[in-house]
Amino acid sequence: MQMYRHEKEKGKTMNYILIFDVIMAAVGIYFGIAAIQMKRSGEISNLIASQEEIKRCKHKEAFVQNVSPKLLIFAGIAIALGIASFVNDLRCNNGTAYYALRAVFLLNCSFLIAQIRKERRGCF
C-alpha cells in the first residue's frame, strides 16, 4: 500500500518538474521577444528598467545596443536548457543532468543580472 502511494506522489512530483522546465523555456522566449523589440524600436524595455529610470537614461541607444545581444544570448540558453531539461525529465530522468541543467540556468541568470547592472551604471 505504501509503495503505491509513493508511486502516485512520484508522478505528481514529476509533473511539477516538467512545469518548471516549461517555465524555463518560456522565460527564454519572453526575454528573446523583449530583446528583439528593444533592438527594433530602440526603446528600453520595461523588463529592464522602470519608466522613471528610462526617462533618466542618458544613452538609450547605447544601452539598447549593449543589452539586447546579452538578452538574446540569455534567451537562447534558457530555451535550450528548458528543452534539454524537459527531455531529460521526461525520457532519461538522469539526476546528475537534472541538477547540472538547473545550475547552468541559475548561472545564466546571474550572468545576465551582472551584465545588466554593469550597463545600467553607465546609463542611469
Short mmCIF file of N, CA and C in Angstrom, two decimals, residues 1-8:
data_model
loop_
_atom_site.label_atom_id
_atom_site.label_comp_id
_atom_site.label_asym_id
_atom_site.label_seq_id
_atom_site.Cartn_x
_atom_site.Cartn_y
_atom_site.Cartn_z
N MET A 1 0.82 -1.20 0.00
CA MET A 1 0.00 0.00 0.00
C MET A 1 0.86 1.26 0.00
N GLN A 2 1.91 1.29 0.80
CA GLN A 2 2.77 2.45 0.85
C GLN A 2 3.47 2.67 -0.48
N MET A 3 3.89 1.60 -1.12
CA MET A 3 4.61 1.73 -2.38
C MET A 3 3.71 2.37 -3.44
N TYR A 4 2.45 2.00 -3.49
CA TYR A 4 1.52 2.60 -4.45
C TYR A 4 1.39 4.09 -4.19
N ARG A 5 1.28 4.45 -2.91
CA ARG A 5 1.14 5.86 -2.59
C ARG A 5 2.41 6.63 -2.96
N HIS A 6 3.56 6.01 -2.76
CA HIS A 6 4.82 6.65 -3.14
C HIS A 6 4.88 6.85 -4.65
N GLU A 7 4.49 5.86 -5.42
CA GLU A 7 4.49 5.98 -6.89
C GLU A 7 3.54 7.09 -7.34
N LYS A 8 2.41 7.19 -6.69
CA LYS A 8 1.47 8.24 -7.03
C LYS A 8 2.06 9.62 -6.74
#
